[in-house]
């Protein structure tokens, strides 16, 4: 009798576990099903679609936009100087942000060795940040734990001691100075990595400064100041898109987080198409961020290609597909800055067909 009672209790507990699992992970949320369809699209795509288009944009920025920007800087006059700064700023963002982001996910080429090289080049000499820390924070923490409090909750982007307008419009211009300092702080104690990173950052800045000096007939101070200002050109929208994509959406505890598909569907947001941002930051960071978080190994162009399928799949399975415009998100963050960027986020619970 006792044995039967124990067996009955065990069966009941097993049934409750299965029932709970069914509520959290219903059959419709099959990430593998969607992934299979995406893999087929990738398999049928050409090298040009998978990698070539994004390489063409990076090369165009480096070998066309950058020289034109230098030409304007060397031409004299306030108008030419401002236009030259803008073009150099677009080049910097395309290489450091779009190139570095794609390379860190291995989406620019199949070779792991070459991917590591491109990550180093775009992130350290050009972007003046640690490629190792970028991978640890972004690839190993933010992506697998998107909107999970204490892990990938985007809290690193918050500065609650700053007021709304200072944070949103003035503080981003300090990024070209702050990011190298942050990198040094993060690598402190890892002396080999620190020395390599500092050397790469200094060498990259020195080479770019020398190019500006030679091309524009500037002295060292003028060239350094021009380099710094050019890196500030898109720093304000760069901060904006990084907070608009996740903050203000459902946040979960690690214990109650939903499965991958609803986690990414509820915790990511696509901004509207923007020619400048899409090309300088990449589709994966702007108009295809949901797709990027579901399939981070895809290049910007491939994220754009699979976007209709992902949108339809999520809608067919009663999952949200978050979209908003840049200006709408800006308005929300300015109106609710304290709630979104200062106060701790509320914990959401995902229950099959909705949030509570």
GROMACS .gro file of C-alpha atoms in nm:
model
  356
    1UNK     CA    1   0.000   0.000   0.000
    2UNK     CA    2   0.281   0.237   0.093
    3UNK     CA    3   0.460   0.156  -0.230
    4UNK     CA    4   0.146   0.224  -0.431
    5UNK     CA    5   0.095   0.554  -0.247
    6UNK     CA    6   0.454   0.660  -0.318
    7UNK     CA    7   0.414   0.562  -0.682
    8UNK     CA    8   0.089   0.758  -0.702
    9UNK     CA    9   0.254   1.066  -0.554
   10UNK     CA   10   0.544   1.031  -0.795
   11UNK     CA   11   0.305   1.001  -1.091
   12UNK     CA   12   0.114   1.310  -0.971
   13UNK     CA   13   0.436   1.511  -0.939
   14UNK     CA   14   0.546   1.401  -1.284
   15UNK     CA   15   0.207   1.500  -1.428
   16UNK     CA   16   0.228   1.841  -1.261
   17UNK     CA   17   0.576   1.893  -1.402
   18UNK     CA   18   0.457   1.801  -1.751
   19UNK     CA   19   0.153   2.025  -1.718
   20UNK     CA   20   0.367   2.317  -1.604
   21UNK     CA   21   0.611   2.257  -1.889
   22UNK     CA   22   0.322   2.249  -2.135
   23UNK     CA   23   0.197   2.584  -2.010
   24UNK     CA   24   0.539   2.743  -2.041
   25UNK     CA   25   0.652   2.572  -2.359
   26UNK     CA   26   0.345   2.487  -2.566
   27UNK     CA   27   0.402   2.293  -2.884
   28UNK     CA   28   0.344   2.598  -3.102
   29UNK     CA   29   0.661   2.768  -2.977
   30UNK     CA   30   0.895   2.551  -3.175
   31UNK     CA   31   1.206   2.754  -3.239
   32UNK     CA   32   1.350   2.457  -3.426
   33UNK     CA   33   1.067   2.473  -3.679
   34UNK     CA   34   1.138   2.835  -3.762
   35UNK     CA   35   1.512   2.776  -3.761
   36UNK     CA   36   1.472   2.497  -4.014
   37UNK     CA   37   1.294   2.734  -4.252
   38UNK     CA   38   1.559   3.002  -4.200
   39UNK     CA   39   1.840   2.753  -4.261
   40UNK     CA   40   1.681   2.658  -4.590
   41UNK     CA   41   1.670   3.022  -4.699
   42UNK     CA   42   2.037   3.060  -4.603
   43UNK     CA   43   2.128   2.744  -4.792
   44UNK     CA   44   1.958   2.872  -5.107
   45UNK     CA   45   2.120   3.216  -5.081
   46UNK     CA   46   2.432   3.316  -5.273
   47UNK     CA   47   2.759   3.428  -5.116
   48UNK     CA   48   2.674   3.780  -5.232
   49UNK     CA   49   2.352   3.773  -5.030
   50UNK     CA   50   2.507   3.607  -4.723
   51UNK     CA   51   2.823   3.819  -4.703
   52UNK     CA   52   2.894   4.020  -5.017
   53UNK     CA   53   2.639   4.298  -4.982
   54UNK     CA   54   2.755   4.386  -4.632
   55UNK     CA   55   3.120   4.372  -4.737
   56UNK     CA   56   3.038   4.605  -5.026
   57UNK     CA   57   2.890   4.859  -4.783
   58UNK     CA   58   3.190   4.834  -4.552
   59UNK     CA   59   3.433   4.870  -4.843
   60UNK     CA   60   3.237   5.163  -4.987
   61UNK     CA   61   3.261   5.344  -4.654
   62UNK     CA   62   3.633   5.275  -4.616
   63UNK     CA   63   3.751   5.338  -4.970
   64UNK     CA   64   3.500   5.589  -5.107
   65UNK     CA   65   3.324   5.779  -4.827
   66UNK     CA   66   3.638   5.819  -4.612
   67UNK     CA   67   3.858   5.966  -4.892
   68UNK     CA   68   3.578   6.200  -4.997
   69UNK     CA   69   3.544   6.313  -4.636
   70UNK     CA   70   3.916   6.385  -4.619
   71UNK     CA   71   3.891   6.582  -4.942
   72UNK     CA   72   3.619   6.803  -4.796
   73UNK     CA   73   3.819   6.855  -4.476
   74UNK     CA   74   4.118   6.965  -4.681
   75UNK     CA   75   3.912   7.206  -4.893
   76UNK     CA   76   3.872   7.471  -4.626
   77UNK     CA   77   3.559   7.655  -4.518
   78UNK     CA   78   3.309   7.576  -4.243
   79UNK     CA   79   3.063   7.401  -4.473
   80UNK     CA   80   3.326   7.173  -4.620
   81UNK     CA   81   3.465   7.096  -4.274
   82UNK     CA   82   3.121   7.001  -4.139
   83UNK     CA   83   3.047   6.782  -4.439
   84UNK     CA   84   3.387   6.617  -4.408
   85UNK     CA   85   3.323   6.548  -4.039
   86UNK     CA   86   2.987   6.393  -4.122
   87UNK     CA   87   3.138   6.163  -4.384
   88UNK     CA   88   3.419   6.056  -4.151
   89UNK     CA   89   3.161   5.992  -3.881
   90UNK     CA   90   2.958   5.773  -4.116
   91UNK     CA   91   3.273   5.581  -4.206
   92UNK     CA   92   3.361   5.529  -3.841
   93UNK     CA   93   3.014   5.398  -3.755
   94UNK     CA   94   3.001   5.169  -4.058
   95UNK     CA   95   3.335   5.009  -3.972
   96UNK     CA   96   3.329   5.013  -3.591
   97UNK     CA   97   2.958   4.952  -3.532
   98UNK     CA   98   2.826   4.767  -3.836
   99UNK     CA   99   3.153   4.591  -3.919
  100UNK     CA  100   3.245   4.515  -3.558
  101UNK     CA  101   2.897   4.387  -3.476
  102UNK     CA  102   2.876   4.159  -3.778
  103UNK     CA  103   3.228   4.030  -3.731
  104UNK     CA  104   3.171   3.952  -3.363
  105UNK     CA  105   2.883   3.726  -3.464
  106UNK     CA  106   3.089   3.559  -3.737
  107UNK     CA  107   2.848   3.672  -4.007
  108UNK     CA  108   3.103   3.830  -4.241
  109UNK     CA  109   3.273   3.505  -4.337
  110UNK     CA  110   3.279   3.133  -4.256
  111UNK     CA  111   3.640   3.120  -4.142
  112UNK     CA  112   3.676   3.150  -3.764
  113UNK     CA  113   4.031   3.274  -3.801
  114UNK     CA  114   3.934   3.553  -4.037
  115UNK     CA  115   3.632   3.639  -3.819
  116UNK     CA  116   3.864   3.686  -3.521
  117UNK     CA  117   4.086   3.912  -3.730
  118UNK     CA  118   3.795   4.128  -3.847
  119UNK     CA  119   3.658   4.154  -3.493
  120UNK     CA  120   3.996   4.275  -3.372
  121UNK     CA  121   4.041   4.524  -3.658
  122UNK     CA  122   3.695   4.680  -3.644
  123UNK     CA  123   3.661   4.688  -3.265
  124UNK     CA  124   4.010   4.774  -3.134
  125UNK     CA  125   4.218   4.982  -3.382
  126UNK     CA  126   3.910   5.145  -3.538
  127UNK     CA  127   3.649   5.132  -3.259
  128UNK     CA  128   3.888   5.185  -2.964
  129UNK     CA  129   3.731   4.918  -2.745
  130UNK     CA  130   3.822   4.567  -2.631
  131UNK     CA  131   3.715   4.295  -2.874
  132UNK     CA  132   3.741   4.034  -2.597
  133UNK     CA  133   3.510   4.230  -2.368
  134UNK     CA  134   3.273   4.302  -2.654
  135UNK     CA  135   3.233   3.931  -2.718
  136UNK     CA  136   3.197   3.847  -2.347
  137UNK     CA  137   2.935   4.112  -2.283
  138UNK     CA  138   2.744   4.109  -2.609
  139UNK     CA  139   2.778   3.756  -2.747
  140UNK     CA  140   2.804   3.546  -2.431
  141UNK     CA  141   2.572   3.743  -2.201
  142UNK     CA  142   2.335   3.981  -2.377
  143UNK     CA  143   2.226   3.752  -2.659
  144UNK     CA  144   2.153   3.427  -2.472
  145UNK     CA  145   1.996   3.616  -2.179
  146UNK     CA  146   1.808   3.896  -2.355
  147UNK     CA  147   1.594   4.095  -2.108
  148UNK     CA  148   1.677   3.860  -1.822
  149UNK     CA  149   1.736   4.081  -1.518
  150UNK     CA  150   2.092   4.075  -1.393
  151UNK     CA  151   2.222   3.920  -1.715
  152UNK     CA  152   2.116   4.060  -2.053
  153UNK     CA  153   1.885   4.336  -1.930
  154UNK     CA  154   2.071   4.626  -2.104
  155UNK     CA  155   2.141   4.783  -1.764
  156UNK     CA  156   2.498   4.859  -1.879
  157UNK     CA  157   2.350   5.136  -2.092
  158UNK     CA  158   2.188   5.309  -1.794
  159UNK     CA  159   2.334   5.609  -1.609
  160UNK     CA  160   2.064   5.693  -1.350
  161UNK     CA  161   2.273   5.978  -1.205
  162UNK     CA  162   2.221   6.177  -1.527
  163UNK     CA  163   1.906   6.370  -1.613
  164UNK     CA  164   1.703   6.276  -1.920
  165UNK     CA  165   1.826   6.543  -2.158
  166UNK     CA  166   2.188   6.520  -2.046
  167UNK     CA  167   2.187   6.143  -2.098
  168UNK     CA  168   1.993   6.144  -2.424
  169UNK     CA  169   2.167   6.429  -2.603
  170UNK     CA  170   2.491   6.536  -2.435
  171UNK     CA  171   2.651   6.236  -2.263
  172UNK     CA  172   2.683   6.030  -2.586
  173UNK     CA  173   2.941   6.278  -2.715
  174UNK     CA  174   3.176   6.153  -2.444
  175UNK     CA  175   3.174   5.797  -2.582
  176UNK     CA  176   3.496   5.830  -2.789
  177UNK     CA  177   3.677   5.907  -2.462
  178UNK     CA  178   3.475   5.688  -2.225
  179UNK     CA  179   3.484   5.361  -2.421
  180UNK     CA  180   3.866   5.318  -2.419
  181UNK     CA  181   3.870   5.402  -2.047
  182UNK     CA  182   3.596   5.146  -1.982
  183UNK     CA  183   3.789   4.886  -2.182
  184UNK     CA  184   4.100   4.944  -1.971
  185UNK     CA  185   3.896   4.912  -1.652
  186UNK     CA  186   3.734   4.589  -1.766
  187UNK     CA  187   4.068   4.434  -1.860
  188UNK     CA  188   4.254   4.554  -1.551
  189UNK     CA  189   4.440   4.261  -1.401
  190UNK     CA  190   4.439   4.067  -1.730
  191UNK     CA  191   4.770   4.222  -1.819
  192UNK     CA  192   4.843   4.047  -2.147
  193UNK     CA  193   4.499   4.126  -2.290
  194UNK     CA  194   4.520   4.480  -2.154
  195UNK     CA  195   4.859   4.551  -2.313
  196UNK     CA  196   4.748   4.413  -2.650
  197UNK     CA  197   4.422   4.610  -2.642
  198UNK     CA  198   4.586   4.939  -2.541
  199UNK     CA  199   4.851   4.898  -2.810
  200UNK     CA  200   4.583   4.826  -3.073
  201UNK     CA  201   4.371   5.125  -2.971
  202UNK     CA  202   4.667   5.363  -2.963
  203UNK     CA  203   4.807   5.233  -3.291
  204UNK     CA  204   4.471   5.267  -3.464
  205UNK     CA  205   4.416   5.622  -3.338
  206UNK     CA  206   4.773   5.718  -3.428
  207UNK     CA  207   4.743   5.587  -3.784
  208UNK     CA  208   4.409   5.763  -3.839
  209UNK     CA  209   4.547   6.085  -3.692
  210UNK     CA  210   4.849   6.064  -3.923
  211UNK     CA  211   4.624   6.007  -4.228
  212UNK     CA  212   4.420   6.316  -4.140
  213UNK     CA  213   4.736   6.520  -4.087
  214UNK     CA  214   4.881   6.419  -4.423
  215UNK     CA  215   4.559   6.445  -4.623
  216UNK     CA  216   4.436   6.773  -4.475
  217UNK     CA  217   4.763   6.947  -4.381
  218UNK     CA  218   4.656   6.962  -4.014
  219UNK     CA  219   4.884   6.964  -3.714
  220UNK     CA  220   4.855   6.682  -3.458
  221UNK     CA  221   4.613   6.867  -3.229
  222UNK     CA  222   4.381   6.962  -3.515
  223UNK     CA  223   4.387   6.608  -3.651
  224UNK     CA  224   4.315   6.452  -3.308
  225UNK     CA  225   4.030   6.695  -3.245
  226UNK     CA  226   3.885   6.621  -3.590
  227UNK     CA  227   3.909   6.247  -3.527
  228UNK     CA  228   3.732   6.282  -3.192
  229UNK     CA  229   3.452   6.500  -3.326
  230UNK     CA  230   3.396   6.268  -3.624
  231UNK     CA  231   3.341   5.980  -3.381
  232UNK     CA  232   3.074   6.187  -3.206
  233UNK     CA  233   2.873   6.246  -3.525
  234UNK     CA  234   2.640   5.948  -3.477
  235UNK     CA  235   2.703   5.886  -3.107
  236UNK     CA  236   2.364   6.024  -2.999
  237UNK     CA  237   2.152   5.793  -3.219
  238UNK     CA  238   2.395   5.508  -3.138
  239UNK     CA  239   2.303   5.532  -2.770
  240UNK     CA  240   1.936   5.571  -2.859
  241UNK     CA  241   1.905   5.259  -3.072
  242UNK     CA  242   2.082   5.049  -2.808
  243UNK     CA  243   1.830   5.143  -2.539
  244UNK     CA  244   1.522   5.160  -2.763
  245UNK     CA  245   1.557   4.795  -2.870
  246UNK     CA  246   1.501   4.631  -2.530
  247UNK     CA  247   1.441   4.870  -2.240
  248UNK     CA  248   1.070   4.925  -2.179
  249UNK     CA  249   0.984   4.577  -2.304
  250UNK     CA  250   0.908   4.280  -2.074
  251UNK     CA  251   1.191   4.181  -1.840
  252UNK     CA  252   1.216   3.838  -1.677
  253UNK     CA  253   1.388   3.675  -1.386
  254UNK     CA  254   1.624   3.391  -1.472
  255UNK     CA  255   1.394   3.148  -1.292
  256UNK     CA  256   1.079   3.238  -1.486
  257UNK     CA  257   1.225   3.325  -1.825
  258UNK     CA  258   1.026   3.185  -2.120
  259UNK     CA  259   1.174   2.967  -2.396
  260UNK     CA  260   1.394   3.125  -2.664
  261UNK     CA  261   1.126   3.211  -2.920
  262UNK     CA  262   0.886   3.403  -2.691
  263UNK     CA  263   1.183   3.548  -2.499
  264UNK     CA  264   1.317   3.715  -2.811
  265UNK     CA  265   0.975   3.799  -2.951
  266UNK     CA  266   0.866   3.985  -2.638
  267UNK     CA  267   1.206   4.132  -2.548
  268UNK     CA  268   1.321   4.281  -2.881
  269UNK     CA  269   1.195   4.565  -3.097
  270UNK     CA  270   1.254   4.669  -3.457
  271UNK     CA  271   1.287   5.035  -3.541
  272UNK     CA  272   1.153   5.167  -3.869
  273UNK     CA  273   1.369   5.174  -4.180
  274UNK     CA  274   1.621   5.458  -4.177
  275UNK     CA  275   1.864   5.483  -4.466
  276UNK     CA  276   2.145   5.641  -4.264
  277UNK     CA  277   2.114   5.418  -3.956
  278UNK     CA  278   2.053   5.099  -4.154
  279UNK     CA  279   2.375   5.152  -4.349
  280UNK     CA  280   2.596   5.290  -4.072
  281UNK     CA  281   2.474   5.067  -3.786
  282UNK     CA  282   2.336   4.776  -3.987
  283UNK     CA  283   1.988   4.630  -4.037
  284UNK     CA  284   2.045   4.389  -3.747
  285UNK     CA  285   2.065   4.681  -3.506
  286UNK     CA  286   1.784   4.889  -3.655
  287UNK     CA  287   1.502   4.742  -3.862
  288UNK     CA  288   1.575   4.370  -3.811
  289UNK     CA  289   1.666   4.346  -3.445
  290UNK     CA  290   1.408   4.078  -3.369
  291UNK     CA  291   1.546   3.865  -3.651
  292UNK     CA  292   1.901   3.931  -3.533
  293UNK     CA  293   1.831   3.809  -3.180
  294UNK     CA  294   1.660   3.496  -3.306
  295UNK     CA  295   1.937   3.420  -3.556
  296UNK     CA  296   2.247   3.619  -3.453
  297UNK     CA  297   2.475   3.439  -3.701
  298UNK     CA  298   2.297   3.603  -3.996
  299UNK     CA  299   2.450   3.907  -4.163
  300UNK     CA  300   2.260   4.233  -4.189
  301UNK     CA  301   2.143   4.158  -4.540
  302UNK     CA  302   2.026   3.807  -4.448
  303UNK     CA  303   1.833   3.946  -4.150
  304UNK     CA  304   1.655   4.173  -4.396
  305UNK     CA  305   1.588   3.881  -4.630
  306UNK     CA  306   1.429   3.657  -4.364
  307UNK     CA  307   1.232   3.940  -4.202
  308UNK     CA  308   0.898   3.869  -4.379
  309UNK     CA  309   0.912   3.502  -4.278
  310UNK     CA  310   0.995   3.579  -3.914
  311UNK     CA  311   0.723   3.841  -3.887
  312UNK     CA  312   0.459   3.611  -4.033
  313UNK     CA  313   0.569   3.313  -3.822
  314UNK     CA  314   0.546   3.508  -3.498
  315UNK     CA  315   0.207   3.652  -3.587
  316UNK     CA  316   0.075   3.312  -3.696
  317UNK     CA  317   0.175   3.173  -3.357
  318UNK     CA  318   0.023   3.455  -3.152
  319UNK     CA  319   0.357   3.601  -3.053
  320UNK     CA  320   0.428   3.974  -3.059
  321UNK     CA  321   0.636   4.133  -3.332
  322UNK     CA  322   0.742   4.464  -3.181
  323UNK     CA  323   0.793   4.756  -3.416
  324UNK     CA  324   0.806   5.131  -3.360
  325UNK     CA  325   0.956   5.441  -3.512
  326UNK     CA  326   1.270   5.610  -3.384
  327UNK     CA  327   1.082   5.931  -3.304
  328UNK     CA  328   0.809   5.749  -3.114
  329UNK     CA  329   1.062   5.567  -2.899
  330UNK     CA  330   1.249   5.892  -2.838
  331UNK     CA  331   0.928   6.055  -2.718
  332UNK     CA  332   0.852   5.762  -2.486
  333UNK     CA  333   1.199   5.768  -2.331
  334UNK     CA  334   1.191   6.142  -2.274
  335UNK     CA  335   0.845   6.123  -2.113
  336UNK     CA  336   0.917   5.812  -1.903
  337UNK     CA  337   1.290   5.849  -1.847
  338UNK     CA  338   1.279   5.788  -1.470
  339UNK     CA  339   1.060   5.480  -1.510
  340UNK     CA  340   1.268   5.330  -1.789
  341UNK     CA  341   1.624   5.440  -1.712
  342UNK     CA  342   1.634   5.504  -1.336
  343UNK     CA  343   1.387   5.277  -1.154
  344UNK     CA  344   1.448   4.899  -1.144
  345UNK     CA  345   1.248   4.717  -1.415
  346UNK     CA  346   0.934   4.524  -1.326
  347UNK     CA  347   0.949   4.147  -1.365
  348UNK     CA  348   0.710   3.998  -1.619
  349UNK     CA  349   0.585   3.643  -1.638
  350UNK     CA  350   0.514   3.472  -1.967
  351UNK     CA  351   0.214   3.238  -1.961
  352UNK     CA  352   0.173   3.070  -2.298
  353UNK     CA  353  -0.043   3.325  -2.476
  354UNK     CA  354   0.044   3.644  -2.299
  355UNK     CA  355   0.219   3.835  -2.026
  356UNK     CA  356   0.114   3.898  -1.672
   0.00000   0.00000   0.00000
